[in-house]
Amino acid sequence: MLLSVENLEVKYGNIQALHGISFHVNEGEIVTLIGANGAGKTTSLYSICRLTPPEAPRVIAGDIKFRGESILKTRPSDVVKQLNMALVPEGRRIFGNLTVMENLELATYSRERHADLKDEYQRVFDLFPRLHERRKQRSESLSGGEQQMLAVGRALMTGCNFLLLDEPSMGLAPRLKYELFRTLKKLNESGMTILLVEQNASLALNLAHRGYVLDTGELAAQGTSAELLGNPDVKKAYLGG
Amino acid sequence: MLATIIQNLINALQWGSFYALIALGYTLVYGVLTLINFAHGDIFMVGAYIAFFVATFMLSAAGLPGWAALALTIPLTMILTSMVGVTLERVAYRPLRRKGAHRLYVVITALMCGLILEHANLALLGASRKAFPPMITEHVYNIGGVSFTNLKVAVIVSAILVFILLQWIVTKTKVGMAMRAISYDKFAVPLMGIPMDNIIVATFVLGSGMAGLAGILFAMSYPILEPYMGALIGWKAFIAAVVGGIGDIRGAFLGGFLLGAVEILVVAFFPSTFRDLIAFTVLLVILAFRPTGLFGVAKTTKI
Ligand SMILES: Nc1ncnc2c1ncn2[C@@H]1O[C@H](COP(=O)(O)OP(=O)(O)OP(=O)(O)O)[C@@H](O)[C@H]1O
Ligand SMILES: [Mg+2]
């Protein structure tokens, strides 16, 4: 087990957002978290990445383990540096005042000083040729879809082998959405473990091996993608009948 | 006439250099933490005192010749002053940040820290002023009716070199990039594997180091030190940073030189007691027209 979340309870101030949820991700898997707005998906990812209040919640009970060891005391920058996990956050959160290239370079901050990253930049540019065209542009001026590509490319440049994505298809045109999902599949085939939060449940379940359904901070269902796709409750609530 | 103008310009540039070097510290810290570090003027004062002790030691105890003393005093003072700035960050600001305290309380803390530095100095060293030991002989040059000293030129050149260096750090190095990134979106910075505290420490090192440099140069130019010497010049540098657009390095420099120029201009036409009144009023008027300062565009483009 690469990552396991155990009976996790978290609070924002006095408001409890997760009421003891458990899930896990195995190495090499694509796992998806689905659920309605406010279910606690983003909250779960922020907790795993050990981000700090006020934007992220505070863990009050339960545990988060990476390869069996608790990471509750790990700094957020070490989640990236030591555990090689990278989050593509909700709303992209790229640095709009930096150029595309600077955003990518910044993501290599914690990597070895003289590491040869040429191939890795090339991989990002192969996945998203648009970014190469716009590499000198201030990233604020990119379109929403291009910004999303940058957010993914940036996460890859951290040298991660575990990618967490929070609604990466938000605001993408259908064609780009499918392209992004194909990209995720390709990455997974080359060894990347993926935890995907998605609004579009059918798209997510078609990509993922397994999934968990969150409902107002509690786990409502779990299973392989085929099981969830066939589950009548899940169908009714998240798959449009 | 032309000679008078150039003469005044040189004086303006010299004072502008002091303001700019100090303004830089306000602007860097603000860009990264959105904190107005009101103790910064007193860091400058501490820098001048550190320079005093280091220089005195080098000249008398170590018996070094002036030029060697200067060559050692500059880096040592900058390093020691940055350590004071970093300590301030550690003991005063970081705990508040950890607790998620409101910005207001952090600013109040900063004001208190400034007062503590002033009064600690008073308590430890007494009220008597200190005379800064001369390390180099000041030469007065006279070209076409314009007189200037080697020291004045050195002050101006130092400020310009510092500007170039900082501009390079902020635009070209990863630490500088991280500083700009923090000013845009703090939250996403750790997601890049960047320890926020390291960048904050780097910011205080740069800002306080430059204040230390300003301290030496100032003490060499006006060799009388007293505990409150950082108060007024600190306020002025802060205002210079705001007028330039706080958070922007170019703004801090432009604001500093602008303030220097306005002051010299005022003194040229009015009694010198009017200097600060009119200078501050002019800056107020500039802010009324451009509240974000000359370089401050939107909230998003800091540093
Ligand atoms: N910074 C915050 N402060 C207080 N409460 C918050 C904060 N962020 C989220 N919450 C609350 O926590 C709960 C879970 O929110 P979360 O953002 O995790 O939902 P989500 O599943 O990601 O929803 P969406 O699909 O809309 O992104 C919600 O009730 C929300 O109001
Ligand atoms: Mg969300």
Coordinates of N, CA and C in Angstrom, one line a residue, chain B residues 36-134:
Chain B
I36 N 4.4 44.8 6.7 CA 5.2 46.0 6.8 C 6.1 45.9 8.0
N37 N 7.3 45.6 7.8 CA 8.3 45.4 8.9 C 8.8 46.7 9.4
F38 N 8.0 47.2 10.3 CA 8.3 48.6 10.9 C 9.5 48.6 11.7
A39 N 10.1 47.4 12.0 CA 11.4 47.4 12.7 C 12.6 47.7 11.8
H40 N 12.3 47.8 10.5 CA 13.4 47.8 9.5 C 14.3 49.0 9.6
G41 N 13.7 50.1 9.9 CA 14.5 51.3 10.1 C 15.5 51.1 11.3
D42 N 15.1 50.4 12.3 CA 16.0 50.1 13.4 C 17.0 49.1 13.1
I43 N 16.7 48.2 12.2 CA 17.7 47.2 11.7 C 18.8 48.0 11.0
F44 N 18.4 49.1 10.3 CA 19.5 50.0 9.7 C 20.3 50.6 10.8
M45 N 19.7 51.0 11.9 CA 20.4 51.6 13.0 C 21.4 50.5 13.6
V46 N 20.8 49.3 13.8 CA 21.7 48.3 14.3 C 22.8 48.0 13.4
G47 N 22.6 48.1 12.1 CA 23.6 47.9 11.1 C 24.8 48.9 11.3
A48 N 24.4 50.1 11.5 CA 25.4 51.2 11.7 C 26.2 50.9 12.9
Y49 N 25.5 50.5 14.0 CA 26.3 50.2 15.3 C 27.2 49.0 15.1
I50 N 26.7 48.0 14.4 CA 27.5 46.8 14.2 C 28.7 47.2 13.4
A51 N 28.5 48.1 12.4 CA 29.7 48.6 11.6 C 30.6 49.3 12.5
F52 N 30.1 50.1 13.4 CA 30.9 50.8 14.4 C 31.8 49.9 15.2
F53 N 31.2 48.8 15.7 CA 32.0 47.9 16.5 C 33.0 47.2 15.7
V54 N 32.6 46.7 14.6 CA 33.5 45.9 13.7 C 34.6 46.8 13.2
A55 N 34.3 48.0 12.8 CA 35.4 48.9 12.3 C 36.3 49.3 13.4
T56 N 35.8 49.6 14.6 CA 36.7 50.0 15.7 C 37.6 48.8 16.0
F57 N 37.0 47.6 16.0 CA 37.9 46.4 16.3 C 39.0 46.3 15.3
M58 N 38.6 46.4 14.0 CA 39.5 46.1 12.9 C 40.7 47.2 13.0
L59 N 40.3 48.4 13.3 CA 41.3 49.5 13.2 C 42.2 49.4 14.5
S60 N 41.6 49.3 15.7 CA 42.4 49.4 16.8 C 42.9 48.0 17.3
A61 N 42.0 47.1 17.6 CA 42.4 45.8 18.2 C 43.3 45.1 17.1
A62 N 42.8 45.0 15.9 CA 43.5 44.2 14.9 C 44.6 45.1 14.2
G63 N 44.5 46.4 14.4 CA 45.5 47.3 13.9 C 45.6 47.2 12.3
L64 N 44.5 47.0 11.7 CA 44.5 46.9 10.2 C 44.6 48.3 9.6
P65 N 45.2 48.4 8.4 CA 45.1 49.7 7.7 C 43.6 50.0 7.3
G66 N 43.3 51.2 7.1 CA 41.9 51.6 6.8 C 41.2 50.8 5.7
W67 N 41.9 50.7 4.6 CA 41.3 50.0 3.4 C 40.9 48.6 3.7
A68 N 41.8 47.9 4.5 CA 41.6 46.5 4.8 C 40.5 46.4 5.8
A69 N 40.4 47.3 6.8 CA 39.3 47.4 7.8 C 38.0 47.5 7.0
L70 N 38.0 48.4 6.1 CA 36.7 48.6 5.3 C 36.3 47.4 4.6
A71 N 37.3 46.8 3.9 CA 37.0 45.6 3.1 C 36.5 44.4 4.0
L72 N 36.9 44.4 5.2 CA 36.3 43.4 6.1 C 35.0 43.8 6.8
T73 N 34.9 45.1 7.1 CA 33.8 45.6 7.8 C 32.5 45.5 7.0
I74 N 32.6 45.7 5.7 CA 31.4 45.7 4.8 C 30.8 44.3 4.8
P75 N 31.5 43.2 4.5 CA 30.8 41.9 4.5 C 30.4 41.5 5.9
L76 N 31.2 41.7 6.9 CA 30.9 41.3 8.3 C 29.7 42.0 8.8
T77 N 29.6 43.3 8.5 CA 28.4 44.0 9.0 C 27.1 43.5 8.3
M78 N 27.3 43.3 7.0 CA 26.1 42.8 6.3 C 25.6 41.4 6.8
I79 N 26.6 40.6 7.1 CA 26.2 39.2 7.6 C 25.6 39.3 9.0
L80 N 26.3 40.1 9.8 CA 25.7 40.2 11.2 C 24.4 40.9 11.2
T81 N 24.2 41.9 10.4 CA 22.9 42.6 10.4 C 21.8 41.6 9.8
S82 N 22.2 40.8 8.8 CA 21.2 39.9 8.4 C 20.8 38.9 9.4
M83 N 21.8 38.6 10.3 CA 21.5 37.6 11.4 C 20.5 38.3 12.3
V84 N 20.6 39.6 12.6 CA 19.7 40.3 13.4 C 18.3 40.2 12.8
G85 N 18.2 40.5 11.5 CA 16.9 40.4 10.8 C 16.3 39.1 10.9
V86 N 17.1 38.0 10.7 CA 16.6 36.7 10.7 C 16.1 36.3 12.1
T87 N 16.9 36.7 13.1 CA 16.5 36.5 14.5 C 15.1 37.1 14.8
L88 N 15.0 38.3 14.3 CA 13.7 39.0 14.5 C 12.6 38.2 13.9
E89 N 12.8 37.7 12.7 CA 11.8 36.9 12.0 C 11.5 35.6 12.9
R90 N 12.6 35.0 13.3 CA 12.4 33.8 14.1 C 11.6 34.0 15.4
V91 N 12.0 35.0 16.2 CA 11.4 35.1 17.5 C 10.2 35.9 17.5
A92 N 10.0 36.8 16.6 CA 8.8 37.7 16.7 C 7.8 37.3 15.6
Y93 N 8.1 37.2 14.4 CA 7.1 37.0 13.3 C 6.7 35.6 13.1
R94 N 7.6 34.7 13.1 CA 7.3 33.3 12.8 C 6.2 32.7 13.8
P95 N 6.4 32.9 15.1 CA 5.4 32.3 16.0 C 4.0 32.9 15.6
L96 N 3.9 34.1 15.3 CA 2.6 34.7 15.0 C 2.0 34.1 13.7
R97 N 3.0 33.9 12.7 CA 2.5 33.3 11.5 C 2.0 31.9 11.7
R98 N 2.7 31.1 12.6 CA 2.3 29.8 12.9 C 0.9 29.7 13.4
K99 N 0.6 30.7 14.3 CA -0.7 30.8 14.9 C -1.8 31.4 14.0
G100 N -1.3 31.8 12.8 CA -2.3 32.4 11.9 C -2.8 33.7 12.4
A101 N -2.0 34.5 13.1 CA -2.4 35.8 13.7 C -2.8 36.8 12.5
H102 N -3.7 37.6 12.8 CA -4.1 38.7 11.9 C -3.0 39.6 11.6
R103 N -2.9 40.1 10.4 CA -1.8 41.0 10.0 C -1.6 42.2 10.9
L104 N -2.7 42.7 11.4 CA -2.6 43.9 12.3 C -1.7 43.6 13.5
Y105 N -1.8 42.4 14.1 CA -1.0 42.1 15.2 C 0.4 41.9 14.8
V106 N 0.7 41.5 13.7 CA 2.1 41.3 13.2 C 2.7 42.7 13.0
V107 N 1.9 43.6 12.5 CA 2.5 45.0 12.3 C 2.7 45.6 13.6
I108 N 1.8 45.4 14.6 CA 2.0 46.0 15.9 C 3.3 45.4 16.5
T109 N 3.5 44.1 16.4 CA 4.7 43.4 16.8 C 5.9 44.0 16.2
A110 N 5.8 44.3 14.9 CA 7.0 44.9 14.2 C 7.3 46.3 14.8
L111 N 6.3 47.1 15.1 CA 6.5 48.4 15.7 C 7.2 48.2 17.1
M112 N 6.7 47.3 17.8 CA 7.3 47.0 19.2 C 8.7 46.6 19.0
C113 N 9.0 45.7 18.1 CA 10.4 45.2 17.9 C 11.3 46.4 17.6
G114 N 10.9 47.3 16.8 CA 11.7 48.5 16.5 C 12.0 49.2 17.8
L115 N 10.9 49.5 18.6 CA 11.2 50.2 19.8 C 12.1 49.4 20.8
I116 N 12.0 48.1 20.8 CA 12.8 47.3 21.6 C 14.3 47.5 21.2
L117 N 14.5 47.4 19.9 CA 15.9 47.6 19.4 C 16.5 48.9 19.8
E118 N 15.6 50.0 19.6 CA 16.1 51.3 20.0 C 16.5 51.4 21.5
H119 N 15.5 50.9 22.3 CA 15.8 51.1 23.7 C 16.8 50.1 24.3
A120 N 16.9 48.9 23.6 CA 18.0 48.0 24.1 C 19.3 48.7 23.8
N121 N 19.4 49.3 22.7 CA 20.6 50.1 22.4 C 20.9 51.1 23.4
L122 N 19.9 51.9 23.8 CA 20.0 52.9 24.8 C 20.4 52.4 26.1
A123 N 19.8 51.3 26.5 CA 20.1 50.7 27.8 C 21.5 50.1 27.8
L124 N 21.9 49.4 26.7 CA 23.2 48.8 26.7 C 24.4 49.7 26.5
L125 N 24.2 50.7 25.6 CA 25.3 51.5 25.2 C 25.2 52.9 25.8
G126 N 24.1 53.3 26.5 CA 24.0 54.6 27.0 C 23.6 55.6 26.0
A127 N 23.3 56.8 26.5 CA 22.7 57.8 25.7 C 23.7 58.6 24.9
S128 N 25.0 58.4 25.2 CA 26.0 59.2 24.5 C 26.1 58.7 23.0
R129 N 26.4 59.7 22.2 CA 26.6 59.3 20.8 C 27.9 58.7 20.5
K130 N 28.0 57.9 19.5 CA 29.2 57.3 19.1 C 29.8 58.0 17.8
A131 N 31.1 58.2 17.9 CA 31.7 58.8 16.7 C 32.3 57.6 15.8
F132 N 31.8 57.5 14.6 CA 32.3 56.5 13.8 C 33.7 56.7 13.3
P133 N 34.6 55.7 13.5 CA 36.0 55.9 13.1 C 36.2 56.0 11.6
P134 N 37.0 57.0 11.2 CA 37.2 57.1 9.7 C 38.1 55.9 9.2

